[in-house]
CSV table of C-alpha atoms in Angstrom, one decimal:
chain,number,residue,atom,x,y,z
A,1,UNK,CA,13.6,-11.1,-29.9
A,2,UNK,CA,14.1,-11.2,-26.2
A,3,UNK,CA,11.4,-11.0,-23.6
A,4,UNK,CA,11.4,-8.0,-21.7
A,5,UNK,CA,11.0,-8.8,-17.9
A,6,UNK,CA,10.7,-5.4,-16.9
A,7,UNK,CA,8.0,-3.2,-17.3
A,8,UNK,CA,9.7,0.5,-16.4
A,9,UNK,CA,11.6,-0.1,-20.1
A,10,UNK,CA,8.5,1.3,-21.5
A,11,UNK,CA,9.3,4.8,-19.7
A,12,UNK,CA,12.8,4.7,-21.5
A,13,UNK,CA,11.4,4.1,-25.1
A,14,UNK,CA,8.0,6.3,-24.9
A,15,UNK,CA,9.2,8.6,-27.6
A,16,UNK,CA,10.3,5.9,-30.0
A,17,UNK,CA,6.8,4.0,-29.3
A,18,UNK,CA,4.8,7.2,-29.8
A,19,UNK,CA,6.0,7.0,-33.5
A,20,UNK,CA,5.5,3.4,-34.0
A,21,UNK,CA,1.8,2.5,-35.6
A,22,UNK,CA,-0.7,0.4,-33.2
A,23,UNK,CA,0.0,-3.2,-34.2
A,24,UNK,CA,3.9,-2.6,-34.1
A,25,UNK,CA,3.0,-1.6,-30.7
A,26,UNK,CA,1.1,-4.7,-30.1
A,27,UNK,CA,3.8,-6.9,-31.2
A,28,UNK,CA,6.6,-5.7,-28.7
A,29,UNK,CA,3.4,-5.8,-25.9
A,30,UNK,CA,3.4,-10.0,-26.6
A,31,UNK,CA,7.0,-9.9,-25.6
A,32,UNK,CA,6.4,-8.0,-22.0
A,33,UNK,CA,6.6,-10.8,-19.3
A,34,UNK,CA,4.3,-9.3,-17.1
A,35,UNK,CA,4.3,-10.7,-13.3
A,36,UNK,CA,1.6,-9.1,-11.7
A,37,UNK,CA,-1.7,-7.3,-12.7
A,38,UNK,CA,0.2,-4.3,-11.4
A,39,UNK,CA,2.8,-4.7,-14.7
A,40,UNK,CA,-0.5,-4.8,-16.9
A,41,UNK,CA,-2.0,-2.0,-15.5
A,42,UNK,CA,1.1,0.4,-16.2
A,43,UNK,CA,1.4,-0.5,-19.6
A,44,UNK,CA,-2.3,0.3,-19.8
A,45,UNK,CA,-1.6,3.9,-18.0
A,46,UNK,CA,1.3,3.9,-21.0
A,47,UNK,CA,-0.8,2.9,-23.8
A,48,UNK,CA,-3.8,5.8,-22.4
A,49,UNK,CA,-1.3,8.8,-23.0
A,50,UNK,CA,-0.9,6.8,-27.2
A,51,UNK,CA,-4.5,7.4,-27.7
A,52,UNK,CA,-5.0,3.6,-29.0
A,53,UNK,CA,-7.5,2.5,-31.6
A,54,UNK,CA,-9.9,-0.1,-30.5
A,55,UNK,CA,-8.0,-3.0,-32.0
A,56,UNK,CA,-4.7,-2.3,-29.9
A,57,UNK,CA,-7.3,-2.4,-26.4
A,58,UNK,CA,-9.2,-5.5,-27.8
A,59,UNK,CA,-5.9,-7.3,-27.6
A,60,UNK,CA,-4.3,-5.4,-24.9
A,61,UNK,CA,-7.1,-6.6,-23.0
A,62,UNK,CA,-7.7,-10.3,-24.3
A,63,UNK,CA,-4.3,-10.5,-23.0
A,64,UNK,CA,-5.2,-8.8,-19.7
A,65,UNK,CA,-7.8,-11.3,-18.9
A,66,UNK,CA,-5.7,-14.1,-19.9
A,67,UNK,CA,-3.3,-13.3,-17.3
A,68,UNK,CA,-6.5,-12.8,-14.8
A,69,UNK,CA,-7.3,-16.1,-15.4
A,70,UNK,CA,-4.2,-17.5,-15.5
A,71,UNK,CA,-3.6,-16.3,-11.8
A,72,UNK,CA,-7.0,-17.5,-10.9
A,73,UNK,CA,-5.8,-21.0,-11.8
A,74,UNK,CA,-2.3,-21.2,-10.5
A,75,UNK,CA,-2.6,-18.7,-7.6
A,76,UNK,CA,0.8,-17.0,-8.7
A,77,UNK,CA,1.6,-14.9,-5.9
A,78,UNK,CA,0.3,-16.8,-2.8
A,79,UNK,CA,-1.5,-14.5,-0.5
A,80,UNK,CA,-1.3,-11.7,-2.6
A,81,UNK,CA,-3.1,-13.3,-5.8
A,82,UNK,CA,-6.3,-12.7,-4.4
A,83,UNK,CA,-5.5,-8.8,-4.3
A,84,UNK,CA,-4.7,-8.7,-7.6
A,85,UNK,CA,-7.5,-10.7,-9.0
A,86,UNK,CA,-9.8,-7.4,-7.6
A,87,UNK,CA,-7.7,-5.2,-9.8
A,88,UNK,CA,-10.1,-4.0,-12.9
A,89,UNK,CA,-8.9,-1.9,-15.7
A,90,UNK,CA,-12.1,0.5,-15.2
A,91,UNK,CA,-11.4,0.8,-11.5
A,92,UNK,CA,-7.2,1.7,-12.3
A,93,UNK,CA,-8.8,4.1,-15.2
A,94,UNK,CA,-11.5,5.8,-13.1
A,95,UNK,CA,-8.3,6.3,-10.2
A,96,UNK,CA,-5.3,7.8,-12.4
A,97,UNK,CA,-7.9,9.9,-14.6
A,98,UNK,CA,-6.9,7.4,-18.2
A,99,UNK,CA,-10.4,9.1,-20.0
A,100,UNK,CA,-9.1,7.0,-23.7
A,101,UNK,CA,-8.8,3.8,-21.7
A,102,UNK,CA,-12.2,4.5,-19.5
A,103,UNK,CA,-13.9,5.2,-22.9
A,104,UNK,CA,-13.4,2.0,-24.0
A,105,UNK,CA,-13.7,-0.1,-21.2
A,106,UNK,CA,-17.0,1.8,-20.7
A,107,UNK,CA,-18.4,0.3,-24.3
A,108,UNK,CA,-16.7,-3.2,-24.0
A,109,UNK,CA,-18.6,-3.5,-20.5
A,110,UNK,CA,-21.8,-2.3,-21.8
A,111,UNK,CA,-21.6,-5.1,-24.9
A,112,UNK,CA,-20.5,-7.7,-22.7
A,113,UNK,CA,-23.9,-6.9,-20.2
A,114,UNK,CA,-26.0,-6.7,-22.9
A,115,UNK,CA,-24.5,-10.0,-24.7
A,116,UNK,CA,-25.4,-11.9,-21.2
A,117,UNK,CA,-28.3,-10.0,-19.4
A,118,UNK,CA,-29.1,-12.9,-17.2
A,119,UNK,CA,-25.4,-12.2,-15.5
A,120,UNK,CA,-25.5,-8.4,-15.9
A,121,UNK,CA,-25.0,-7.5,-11.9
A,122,UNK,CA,-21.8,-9.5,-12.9
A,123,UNK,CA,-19.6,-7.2,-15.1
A,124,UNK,CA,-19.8,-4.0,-13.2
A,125,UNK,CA,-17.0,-4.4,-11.3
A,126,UNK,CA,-16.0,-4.5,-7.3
A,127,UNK,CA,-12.8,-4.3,-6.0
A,128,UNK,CA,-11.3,-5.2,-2.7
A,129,UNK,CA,-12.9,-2.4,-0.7
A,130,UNK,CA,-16.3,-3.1,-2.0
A,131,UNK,CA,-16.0,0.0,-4.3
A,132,UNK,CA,-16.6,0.6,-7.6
A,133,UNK,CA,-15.7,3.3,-10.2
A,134,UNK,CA,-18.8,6.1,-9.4
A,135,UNK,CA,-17.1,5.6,-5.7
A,136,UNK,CA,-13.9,6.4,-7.4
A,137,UNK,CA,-15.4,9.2,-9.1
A,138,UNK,CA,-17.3,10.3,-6.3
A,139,UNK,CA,-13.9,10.5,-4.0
A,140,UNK,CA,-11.7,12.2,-6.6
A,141,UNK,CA,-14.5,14.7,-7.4
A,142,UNK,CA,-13.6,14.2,-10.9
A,143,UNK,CA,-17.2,14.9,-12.5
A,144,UNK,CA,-16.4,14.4,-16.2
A,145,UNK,CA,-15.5,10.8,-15.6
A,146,UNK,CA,-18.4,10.4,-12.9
A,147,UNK,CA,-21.0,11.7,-15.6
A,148,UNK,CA,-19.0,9.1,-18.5
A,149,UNK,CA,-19.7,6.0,-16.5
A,150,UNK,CA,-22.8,7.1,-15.1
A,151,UNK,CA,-23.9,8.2,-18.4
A,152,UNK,CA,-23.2,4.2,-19.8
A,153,UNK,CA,-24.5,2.5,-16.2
A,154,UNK,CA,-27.0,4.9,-15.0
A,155,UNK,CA,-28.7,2.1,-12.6
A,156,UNK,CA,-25.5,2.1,-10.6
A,157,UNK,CA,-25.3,5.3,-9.4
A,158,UNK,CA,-27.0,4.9,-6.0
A,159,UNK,CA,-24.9,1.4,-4.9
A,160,UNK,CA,-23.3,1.0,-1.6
A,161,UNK,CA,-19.9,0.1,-1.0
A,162,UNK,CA,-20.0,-3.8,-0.3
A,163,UNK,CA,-17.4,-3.2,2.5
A,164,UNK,CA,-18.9,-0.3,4.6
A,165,UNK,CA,-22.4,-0.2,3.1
A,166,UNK,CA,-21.6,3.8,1.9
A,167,UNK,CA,-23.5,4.9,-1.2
A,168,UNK,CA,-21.9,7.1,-4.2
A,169,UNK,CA,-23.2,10.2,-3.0
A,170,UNK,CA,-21.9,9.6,0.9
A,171,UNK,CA,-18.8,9.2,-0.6
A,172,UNK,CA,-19.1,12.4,-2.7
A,173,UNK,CA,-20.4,14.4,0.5
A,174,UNK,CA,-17.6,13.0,3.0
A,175,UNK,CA,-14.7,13.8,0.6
A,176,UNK,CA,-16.4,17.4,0.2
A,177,UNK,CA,-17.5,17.4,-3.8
A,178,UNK,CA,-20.4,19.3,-4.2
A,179,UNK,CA,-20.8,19.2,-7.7
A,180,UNK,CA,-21.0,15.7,-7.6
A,181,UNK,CA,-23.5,15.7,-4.4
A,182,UNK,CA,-25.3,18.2,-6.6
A,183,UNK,CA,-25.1,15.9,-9.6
């Protein structure tokens, strides 16, 4: 089989993956070359809308940390690695509303903090702003998700910003969503 380069092929086949079961979907996944955390994070937004079982996203995202590390290591892209590296699933699933995919980071993140409690401030994850997914939340006024994460990391819902020092609910107030200031 040929390695597919190009991520966008995805959009093309959709309706002849939706009928495929979850490991066949795996094995045409190994063959995606992806070449940024970007390319991973589409195929993720792809796999949300296939309503995966939790086998497909324990490998999708074994694979997804691979290439993390990977980039770590080599520094792929220059400058630019170090933006990627701040890319987190739960962040990209929090932002383009992928409730499947946010599920299930949600529970992998709460086993991995409770496997290692010494480094729990650890897994709840930054990115390059200093925000993480309640800010998200908070901005897009999307309360379902806000209460789904809160509801898993309910220590987390009053931290600032690590940029500008702004907690969850100035977020919420200065983007005008009440029923998360309310919350």
């Amino acid at each position: 089989m040929t390695t597919i380069y190009n991520t966008d092929t995805f959009a093309g086949i959709s309706c002849f993956l939706k009928c495929l079961p979850d490991h066949a979907l795996i094995n045409i996944m190994s063959y995606i070359k992806c070449e940024t955390i970007e390319d991973y994070l589409s195929i993720l937004t792809f796999l949300d809308c296939q309503m995966i079982d939790d086998h497909t996203f324990v490998v999708f995202r074994n694979m997804f940390e691979k290439f993390r590390i990977k980039e770590t290591i080599y520094g792929y892209y220059g400058d630019k690695y170090q933006k990627n590296l701040k890319q987190h699933i739960l962040i990209h699933a929090t932002n383009h509303g992928l409730y499947h995919i946010l599920k299930r980071e949600l529970e992998f993140l709460k086993k991995q903090m409770e496997a290692d409690v010494k480094n729990a401030y650890k897994v709840f994850p930054f990115d390059d702003e200093g925000k993480n997914a309640l800010h998200y939340a908070a901005i897009r006024g999307d309360i379902e998700t806000f209460k789904m994460i809160e509801s898993y990391f309910p220590k987390y819902i009053n931290c600032v910003s690590r940029k500008n020092d702004y907690s969850t609910l100035e977020f919420a107030v200065g983007e005008g969503n009440f029923e998360i200031v309310e919350y």
